[in-house]
Each structure stands twice: as structure tokens, then as C-alpha cells.
C-alpha atoms as an extended CHARMM CRD file, in Angstrom:
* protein
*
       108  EXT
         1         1  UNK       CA             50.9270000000       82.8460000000       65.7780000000  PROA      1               0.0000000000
         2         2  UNK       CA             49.4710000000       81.6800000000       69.1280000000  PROA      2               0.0000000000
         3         3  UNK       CA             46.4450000000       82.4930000000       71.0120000000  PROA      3               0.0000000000
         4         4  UNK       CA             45.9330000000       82.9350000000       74.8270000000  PROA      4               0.0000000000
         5         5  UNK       CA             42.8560000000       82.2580000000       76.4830000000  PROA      5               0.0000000000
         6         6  UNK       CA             42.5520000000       83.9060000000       79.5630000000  PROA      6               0.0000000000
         7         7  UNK       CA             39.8890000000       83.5490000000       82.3700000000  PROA      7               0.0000000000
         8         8  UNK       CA             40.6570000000       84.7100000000       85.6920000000  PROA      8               0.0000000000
         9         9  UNK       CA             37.0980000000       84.0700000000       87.2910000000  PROA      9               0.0000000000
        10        10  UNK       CA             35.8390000000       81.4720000000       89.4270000000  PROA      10              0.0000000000
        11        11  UNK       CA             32.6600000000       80.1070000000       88.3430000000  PROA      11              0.0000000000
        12        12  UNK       CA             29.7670000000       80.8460000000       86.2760000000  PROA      12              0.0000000000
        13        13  UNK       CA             29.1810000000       81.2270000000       82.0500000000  PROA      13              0.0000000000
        14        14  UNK       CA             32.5770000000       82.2230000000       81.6080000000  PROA      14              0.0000000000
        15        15  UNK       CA             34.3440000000       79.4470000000       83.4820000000  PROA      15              0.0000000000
        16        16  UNK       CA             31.8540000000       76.9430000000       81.3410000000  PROA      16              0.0000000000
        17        17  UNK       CA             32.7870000000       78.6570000000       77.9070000000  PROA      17              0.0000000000
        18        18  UNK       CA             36.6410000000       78.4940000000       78.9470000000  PROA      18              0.0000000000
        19        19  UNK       CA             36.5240000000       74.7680000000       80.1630000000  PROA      19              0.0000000000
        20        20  UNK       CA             34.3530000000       73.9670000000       76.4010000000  PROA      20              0.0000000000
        21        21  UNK       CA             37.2310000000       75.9500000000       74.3380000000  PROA      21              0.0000000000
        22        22  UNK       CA             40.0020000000       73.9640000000       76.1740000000  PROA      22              0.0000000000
        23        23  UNK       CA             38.0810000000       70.5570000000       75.9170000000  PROA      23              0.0000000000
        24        24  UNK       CA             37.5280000000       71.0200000000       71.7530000000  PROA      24              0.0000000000
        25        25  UNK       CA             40.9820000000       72.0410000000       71.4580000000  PROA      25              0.0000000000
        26        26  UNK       CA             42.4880000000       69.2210000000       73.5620000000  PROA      26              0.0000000000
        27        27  UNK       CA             41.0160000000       66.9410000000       70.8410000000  PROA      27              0.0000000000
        28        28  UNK       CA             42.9630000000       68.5610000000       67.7590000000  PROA      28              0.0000000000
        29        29  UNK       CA             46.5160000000       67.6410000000       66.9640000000  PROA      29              0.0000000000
        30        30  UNK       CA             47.9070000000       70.8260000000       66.5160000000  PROA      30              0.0000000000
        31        31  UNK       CA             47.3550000000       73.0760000000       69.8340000000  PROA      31              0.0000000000
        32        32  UNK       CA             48.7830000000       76.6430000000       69.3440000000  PROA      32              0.0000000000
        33        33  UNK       CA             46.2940000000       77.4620000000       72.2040000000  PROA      33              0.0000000000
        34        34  UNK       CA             47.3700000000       78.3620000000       75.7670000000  PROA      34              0.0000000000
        35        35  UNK       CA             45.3980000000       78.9630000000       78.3630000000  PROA      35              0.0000000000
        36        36  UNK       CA             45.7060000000       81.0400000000       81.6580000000  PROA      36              0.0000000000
        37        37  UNK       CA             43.4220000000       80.5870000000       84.6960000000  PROA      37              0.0000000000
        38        38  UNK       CA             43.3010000000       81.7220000000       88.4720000000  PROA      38              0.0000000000
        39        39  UNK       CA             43.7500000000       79.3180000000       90.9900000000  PROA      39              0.0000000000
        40        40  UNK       CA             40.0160000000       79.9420000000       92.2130000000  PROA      40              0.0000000000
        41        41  UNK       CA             38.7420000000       78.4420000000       88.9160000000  PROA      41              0.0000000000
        42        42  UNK       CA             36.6630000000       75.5860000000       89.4750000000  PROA      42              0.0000000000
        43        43  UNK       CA             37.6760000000       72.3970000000       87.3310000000  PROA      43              0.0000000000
        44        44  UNK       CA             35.1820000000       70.0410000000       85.9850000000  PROA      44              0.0000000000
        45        45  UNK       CA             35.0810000000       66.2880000000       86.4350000000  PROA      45              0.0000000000
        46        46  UNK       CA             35.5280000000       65.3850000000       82.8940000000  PROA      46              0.0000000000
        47        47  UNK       CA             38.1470000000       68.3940000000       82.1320000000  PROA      47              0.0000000000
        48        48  UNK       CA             41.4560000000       67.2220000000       81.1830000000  PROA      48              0.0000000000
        49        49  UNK       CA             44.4770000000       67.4000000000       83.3510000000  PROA      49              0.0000000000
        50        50  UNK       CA             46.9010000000       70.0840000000       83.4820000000  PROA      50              0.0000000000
        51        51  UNK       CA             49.4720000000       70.2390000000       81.1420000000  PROA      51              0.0000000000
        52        52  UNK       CA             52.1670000000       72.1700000000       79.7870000000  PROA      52              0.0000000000
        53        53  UNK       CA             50.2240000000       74.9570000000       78.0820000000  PROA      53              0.0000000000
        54        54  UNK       CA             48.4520000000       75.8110000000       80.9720000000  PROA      54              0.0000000000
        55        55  UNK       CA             49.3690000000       78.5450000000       83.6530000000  PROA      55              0.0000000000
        56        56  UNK       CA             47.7910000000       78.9830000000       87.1100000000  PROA      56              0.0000000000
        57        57  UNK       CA             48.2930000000       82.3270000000       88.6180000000  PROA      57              0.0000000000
        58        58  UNK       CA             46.9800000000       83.0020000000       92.0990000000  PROA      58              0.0000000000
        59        59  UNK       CA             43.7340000000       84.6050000000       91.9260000000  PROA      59              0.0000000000
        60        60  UNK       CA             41.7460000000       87.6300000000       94.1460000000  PROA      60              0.0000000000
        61        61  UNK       CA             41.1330000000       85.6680000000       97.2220000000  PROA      61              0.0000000000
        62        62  UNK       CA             44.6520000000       83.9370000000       97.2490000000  PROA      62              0.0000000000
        63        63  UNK       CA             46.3630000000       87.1120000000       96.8630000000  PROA      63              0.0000000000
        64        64  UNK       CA             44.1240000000       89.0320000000       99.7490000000  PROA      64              0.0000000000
        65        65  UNK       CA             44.7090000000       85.7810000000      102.0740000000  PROA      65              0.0000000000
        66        66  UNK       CA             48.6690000000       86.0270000000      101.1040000000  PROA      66              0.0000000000
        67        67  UNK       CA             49.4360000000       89.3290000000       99.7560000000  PROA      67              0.0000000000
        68        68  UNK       CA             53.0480000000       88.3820000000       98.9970000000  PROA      68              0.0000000000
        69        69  UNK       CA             51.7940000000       86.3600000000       95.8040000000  PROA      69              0.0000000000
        70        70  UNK       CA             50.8690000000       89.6810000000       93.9360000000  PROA      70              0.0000000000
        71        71  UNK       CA             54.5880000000       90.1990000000       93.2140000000  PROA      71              0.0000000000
        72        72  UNK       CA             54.6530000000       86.7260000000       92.1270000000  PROA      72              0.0000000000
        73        73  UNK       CA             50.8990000000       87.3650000000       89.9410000000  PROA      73              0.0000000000
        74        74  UNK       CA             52.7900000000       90.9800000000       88.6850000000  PROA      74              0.0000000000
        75        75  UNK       CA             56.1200000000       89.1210000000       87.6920000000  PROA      75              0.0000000000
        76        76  UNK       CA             53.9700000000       86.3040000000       85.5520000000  PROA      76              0.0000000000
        77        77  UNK       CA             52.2990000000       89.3210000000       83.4110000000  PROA      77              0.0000000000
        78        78  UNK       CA             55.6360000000       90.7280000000       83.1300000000  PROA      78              0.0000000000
        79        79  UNK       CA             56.6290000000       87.6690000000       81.7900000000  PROA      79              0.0000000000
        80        80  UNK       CA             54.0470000000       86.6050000000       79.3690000000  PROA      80              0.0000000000
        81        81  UNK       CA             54.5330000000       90.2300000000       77.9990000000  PROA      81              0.0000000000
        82        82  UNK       CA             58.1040000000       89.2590000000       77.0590000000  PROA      82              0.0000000000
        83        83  UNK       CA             57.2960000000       86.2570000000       74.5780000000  PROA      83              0.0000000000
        84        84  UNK       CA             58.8610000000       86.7320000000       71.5550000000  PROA      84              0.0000000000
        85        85  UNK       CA             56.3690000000       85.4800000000       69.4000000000  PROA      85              0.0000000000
        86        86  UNK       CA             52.9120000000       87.2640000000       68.4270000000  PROA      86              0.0000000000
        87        87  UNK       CA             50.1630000000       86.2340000000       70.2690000000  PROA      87              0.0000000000
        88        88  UNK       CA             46.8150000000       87.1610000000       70.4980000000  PROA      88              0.0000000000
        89        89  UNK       CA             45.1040000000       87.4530000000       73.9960000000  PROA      89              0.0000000000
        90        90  UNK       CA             41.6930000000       86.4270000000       74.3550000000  PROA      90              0.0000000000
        91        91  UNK       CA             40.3080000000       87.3650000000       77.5330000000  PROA      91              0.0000000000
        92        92  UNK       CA             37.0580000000       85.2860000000       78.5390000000  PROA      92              0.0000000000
        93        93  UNK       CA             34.1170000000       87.3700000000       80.9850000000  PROA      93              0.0000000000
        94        94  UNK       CA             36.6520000000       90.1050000000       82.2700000000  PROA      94              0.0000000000
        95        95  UNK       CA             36.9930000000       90.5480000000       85.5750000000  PROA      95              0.0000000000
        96        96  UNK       CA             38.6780000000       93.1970000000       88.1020000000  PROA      96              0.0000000000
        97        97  UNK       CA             41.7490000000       91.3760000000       88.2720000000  PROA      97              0.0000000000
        98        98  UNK       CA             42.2720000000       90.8480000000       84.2750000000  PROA      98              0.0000000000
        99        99  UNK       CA             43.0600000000       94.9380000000       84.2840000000  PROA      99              0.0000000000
       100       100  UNK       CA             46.4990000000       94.8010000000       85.7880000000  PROA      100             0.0000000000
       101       101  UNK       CA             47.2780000000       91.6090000000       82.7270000000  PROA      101             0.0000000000
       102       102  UNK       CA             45.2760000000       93.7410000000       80.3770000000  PROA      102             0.0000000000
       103       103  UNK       CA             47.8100000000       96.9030000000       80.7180000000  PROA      103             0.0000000000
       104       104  UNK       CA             51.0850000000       95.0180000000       80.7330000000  PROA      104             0.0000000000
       105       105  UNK       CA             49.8630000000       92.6290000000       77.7330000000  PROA      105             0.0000000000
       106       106  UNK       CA             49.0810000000       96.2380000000       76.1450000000  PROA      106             0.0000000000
       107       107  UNK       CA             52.5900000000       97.6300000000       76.6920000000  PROA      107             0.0000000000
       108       108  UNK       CA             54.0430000000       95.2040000000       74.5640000000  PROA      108             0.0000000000
């Protein structure tokens, strides 16, 4: 079983708690963890570097300055909803744009 952690945010106590969870986990050897962020999120200096279990989708401002990239942000949730395997999604300080993921992660 996997889990998801999702923050869609910018800044703030939820962007801090999501770049600790990723840091402690980067550490372990086994990393059933992915992690989903907006392109708005602000990375820390000492955060590691992407990798392969992380997704960027494009976040509220991105999508208002290029409007095209919300069928790209609706066809990601479509396809994290299609995953065969169970995973639990773990959304970090919800925000406005988490509701759209929230109801097509439900679906399935």
C-alpha cells in the first residue's frame, strides 16, 4: 500500500510540515511515499531534489495566468485516480484547489 502526500499551497505551516515529512522519509530505505505539490510551492535550501516520486502540477496562479493548463491539472487527477494499487491520500492544509483532486480521488 502507498501513501500520497499532497500539498497544493504555497507557503506557510503547511508547506513547512510537507517539506519535514518528505525530508524524514528521504532518509529511510524503503519510500512507499509520493508526494504531489503545485508549482507555486516554495522549496527550501536544504530540501532534496526532485525525483521520481514527486509530481508538480500547475497551481492557482499558473492556471489563471495560462488557463489552458487546467485540462492538463484535470487530466493528472484523472490519472492518479487510475492507479491500480491502493493508496491512501493524505492531503496537507487543504486548500481551494485540492477540491477538484479531492472528488476525482473520491470516485475511485
Amino acid at each position: 500500500m502507498k501513501l500520497r502526500l499532497i500539498y497544493l499551497g504555497t507557503k506557510g505551516g503547511g508547506a513547512e510540515f510537507f517539506r519535514e515529512l518528505r525530508n524524514l522519509s528521504f532518509g529511510s530505505k524503503q519510500n512507499s511515499i509520493e508526494y504531489i505539490c503545485s508549482d507555486t510551492y516554495i522549496r527550501g535550501d536544504e530540501e532534496p531534489p526532485l525525483s521520481n516520486v514527486d509530481f508538480v502540477i500547475p497551481g492557482v496562479r499558473t492556471i489563471m495566468r495560462r488557463p489552458w493548463l487546467f485540462v492538463e491539472y484535470i487530466l493528472f487527477c484523472f490519472r492518479l485516480s487510475k492507479s491500480r494499487s491502493k493508496v491512501i491520500n493524505v492531503f496537507l492544509m487543504p486548500s481551494p484547489q485540492d477540491a477538484i483532486l479531492h472528488r476525482i480521488l473520491k470516485l475511485r
